[in-house]
JSON list of C-alpha atoms in Angstrom, two decimals:
[
{"chain": "I", "resi": 213, "resn": "UNK", "atom": "CA", "xyz": [1.60, -16.72, -0.56]},
{"chain": "I", "resi": 214, "resn": "UNK", "atom": "CA", "xyz": [2.42, -18.45, -3.86]},
{"chain": "I", "resi": 215, "resn": "UNK", "atom": "CA", "xyz": [1.42, -15.38, -5.87]},
{"chain": "I", "resi": 216, "resn": "UNK", "atom": "CA", "xyz": [3.54, -13.07, -3.70]},
{"chain": "I", "resi": 217, "resn": "UNK", "atom": "CA", "xyz": [6.46, -15.47, -4.02]},
{"chain": "I", "resi": 218, "resn": "UNK", "atom": "CA", "xyz": [6.11, -15.61, -7.80]},
{"chain": "I", "resi": 219, "resn": "UNK", "atom": "CA", "xyz": [6.00, -11.83, -8.10]},
{"chain": "I", "resi": 220, "resn": "UNK", "atom": "CA", "xyz": [8.99, -11.37, -5.77]},
{"chain": "I", "resi": 221, "resn": "UNK", "atom": "CA", "xyz": [11.00, -13.95, -7.71]},
{"chain": "I", "resi": 222, "resn": "UNK", "atom": "CA", "xyz": [10.24, -12.13, -10.98]},
{"chain": "I", "resi": 223, "resn": "UNK", "atom": "CA", "xyz": [10.75, -8.50, -9.93]},
{"chain": "I", "resi": 224, "resn": "UNK", "atom": "CA", "xyz": [13.46, -6.83, -7.87]},
{"chain": "I", "resi": 225, "resn": "UNK", "atom": "CA", "xyz": [11.21, -4.05, -6.53]},
{"chain": "I", "resi": 226, "resn": "UNK", "atom": "CA", "xyz": [7.65, -4.83, -5.40]},
{"chain": "I", "resi": 227, "resn": "UNK", "atom": "CA", "xyz": [4.92, -2.69, -3.87]},
{"chain": "I", "resi": 228, "resn": "UNK", "atom": "CA", "xyz": [2.34, -4.83, -2.13]},
{"chain": "I", "resi": 229, "resn": "UNK", "atom": "CA", "xyz": [-1.16, -3.33, -2.14]},
{"chain": "I", "resi": 230, "resn": "UNK", "atom": "CA", "xyz": [-3.44, -4.73, 0.54]},
{"chain": "I", "resi": 231, "resn": "UNK", "atom": "CA", "xyz": [-7.13, -4.16, -0.05]},
{"chain": "I", "resi": 232, "resn": "UNK", "atom": "CA", "xyz": [-8.75, -5.33, 3.15]},
{"chain": "I", "resi": 233, "resn": "UNK", "atom": "CA", "xyz": [-10.90, -3.83, 5.83]},
{"chain": "I", "resi": 234, "resn": "UNK", "atom": "CA", "xyz": [-9.67, -6.40, 8.34]},
{"chain": "I", "resi": 235, "resn": "UNK", "atom": "CA", "xyz": [-6.62, -6.70, 10.53]},
{"chain": "I", "resi": 236, "resn": "UNK", "atom": "CA", "xyz": [-3.93, -8.92, 9.06]},
{"chain": "I", "resi": 237, "resn": "UNK", "atom": "CA", "xyz": [-0.74, -10.57, 10.26]},
{"chain": "I", "resi": 238, "resn": "UNK", "atom": "CA", "xyz": [1.95, -9.21, 7.94]},
{"chain": "I", "resi": 239, "resn": "UNK", "atom": "CA", "xyz": [4.91, -10.89, 9.59]},
{"chain": "I", "resi": 240, "resn": "UNK", "atom": "CA", "xyz": [5.51, -12.83, 6.37]},
{"chain": "I", "resi": 241, "resn": "UNK", "atom": "CA", "xyz": [6.75, -9.62, 4.71]},
{"chain": "I", "resi": 242, "resn": "UNK", "atom": "CA", "xyz": [10.20, -10.10, 6.20]},
{"chain": "I", "resi": 243, "resn": "UNK", "atom": "CA", "xyz": [10.53, -13.29, 4.12]},
{"chain": "I", "resi": 244, "resn": "UNK", "atom": "CA", "xyz": [10.56, -11.27, 0.87]},
{"chain": "I", "resi": 245, "resn": "UNK", "atom": "CA", "xyz": [13.51, -8.94, 0.28]},
{"chain": "I", "resi": 246, "resn": "UNK", "atom": "CA", "xyz": [12.07, -7.48, -2.92]},
{"chain": "I", "resi": 247, "resn": "UNK", "atom": "CA", "xyz": [9.00, -5.98, -1.19]},
{"chain": "I", "resi": 248, "resn": "UNK", "atom": "CA", "xyz": [10.00, -2.33, -0.89]},
{"chain": "I", "resi": 249, "resn": "UNK", "atom": "CA", "xyz": [6.67, -0.92, 0.28]},
{"chain": "I", "resi": 250, "resn": "UNK", "atom": "CA", "xyz": [3.27, -1.95, 1.50]},
{"chain": "I", "resi": 251, "resn": "UNK", "atom": "CA", "xyz": [0.22, 0.21, 0.82]},
{"chain": "I", "resi": 252, "resn": "UNK", "atom": "CA", "xyz": [-2.94, -0.48, 2.76]},
{"chain": "I", "resi": 253, "resn": "UNK", "atom": "CA", "xyz": [-5.80, 0.62, 0.52]},
{"chain": "I", "resi": 254, "resn": "UNK", "atom": "CA", "xyz": [-8.57, -0.16, 2.97]},
{"chain": "I", "resi": 255, "resn": "UNK", "atom": "CA", "xyz": [-11.94, -1.59, 2.15]},
{"chain": "I", "resi": 256, "resn": "UNK", "atom": "CA", "xyz": [-13.43, -1.99, -1.31]},
{"chain": "I", "resi": 257, "resn": "UNK", "atom": "CA", "xyz": [-14.83, 1.57, -1.24]},
{"chain": "I", "resi": 258, "resn": "UNK", "atom": "CA", "xyz": [-11.37, 2.95, -2.04]},
{"chain": "I", "resi": 259, "resn": "UNK", "atom": "CA", "xyz": [-11.28, 4.41, -5.55]},
{"chain": "I", "resi": 260, "resn": "UNK", "atom": "CA", "xyz": [-9.05, 2.65, -8.06]},
{"chain": "I", "resi": 261, "resn": "UNK", "atom": "CA", "xyz": [-8.22, 6.04, -9.60]},
{"chain": "I", "resi": 262, "resn": "UNK", "atom": "CA", "xyz": [-7.02, 7.31, -6.21]},
{"chain": "I", "resi": 263, "resn": "UNK", "atom": "CA", "xyz": [-4.94, 4.16, -5.74]},
{"chain": "I", "resi": 264, "resn": "UNK", "atom": "CA", "xyz": [-3.33, 4.65, -9.16]},
{"chain": "I", "resi": 265, "resn": "UNK", "atom": "CA", "xyz": [-2.55, 8.30, -8.32]},
{"chain": "I", "resi": 266, "resn": "UNK", "atom": "CA", "xyz": [-0.69, 7.17, -5.20]},
{"chain": "I", "resi": 267, "resn": "UNK", "atom": "CA", "xyz": [1.24, 4.44, -7.02]},
{"chain": "I", "resi": 268, "resn": "UNK", "atom": "CA", "xyz": [2.48, 6.74, -9.81]},
{"chain": "I", "resi": 269, "resn": "UNK", "atom": "CA", "xyz": [3.42, 9.48, -7.34]},
{"chain": "I", "resi": 270, "resn": "UNK", "atom": "CA", "xyz": [0.79, 12.10, -8.19]},
{"chain": "I", "resi": 271, "resn": "UNK", "atom": "CA", "xyz": [-0.53, 12.03, -4.61]},
{"chain": "I", "resi": 272, "resn": "UNK", "atom": "CA", "xyz": [1.23, 11.58, -1.27]},
{"chain": "I", "resi": 273, "resn": "UNK", "atom": "CA", "xyz": [-0.78, 9.17, 0.91]},
{"chain": "I", "resi": 274, "resn": "UNK", "atom": "CA", "xyz": [0.61, 10.52, 4.19]},
{"chain": "I", "resi": 275, "resn": "UNK", "atom": "CA", "xyz": [-2.04, 11.16, 6.80]},
{"chain": "I", "resi": 276, "resn": "UNK", "atom": "CA", "xyz": [-3.35, 14.65, 7.45]},
{"chain": "I", "resi": 277, "resn": "UNK", "atom": "CA", "xyz": [-6.38, 16.02, 9.15]},
{"chain": "I", "resi": 278, "resn": "UNK", "atom": "CA", "xyz": [-9.15, 17.43, 7.03]},
{"chain": "I", "resi": 279, "resn": "UNK", "atom": "CA", "xyz": [-8.34, 20.83, 8.54]},
{"chain": "I", "resi": 280, "resn": "UNK", "atom": "CA", "xyz": [-4.95, 21.15, 6.85]},
{"chain": "I", "resi": 281, "resn": "UNK", "atom": "CA", "xyz": [-5.77, 24.71, 5.75]},
{"chain": "I", "resi": 282, "resn": "UNK", "atom": "CA", "xyz": [-5.42, 25.98, 9.34]},
{"chain": "I", "resi": 283, "resn": "UNK", "atom": "CA", "xyz": [-2.32, 28.13, 9.78]},
{"chain": "I", "resi": 284, "resn": "UNK", "atom": "CA", "xyz": [0.58, 26.52, 11.58]},
{"chain": "I", "resi": 285, "resn": "UNK", "atom": "CA", "xyz": [1.76, 28.46, 14.64]}
]
């Protein structure tokens, strides 16, 4: 909590990246106005390159099925 507080006091716009495979209580997020987004990156098997691509906007992390090539009716 001290690290998040220090970052939020230093920067106006913060993206919090959570790298955890476990459930977490994130109710503390409402205490920090400068947190604009939260990205759950999952367990440690997530690629750092993929995470960077999401953060710089090269990839949209929105969920899709693996069958996205099926035609839409």
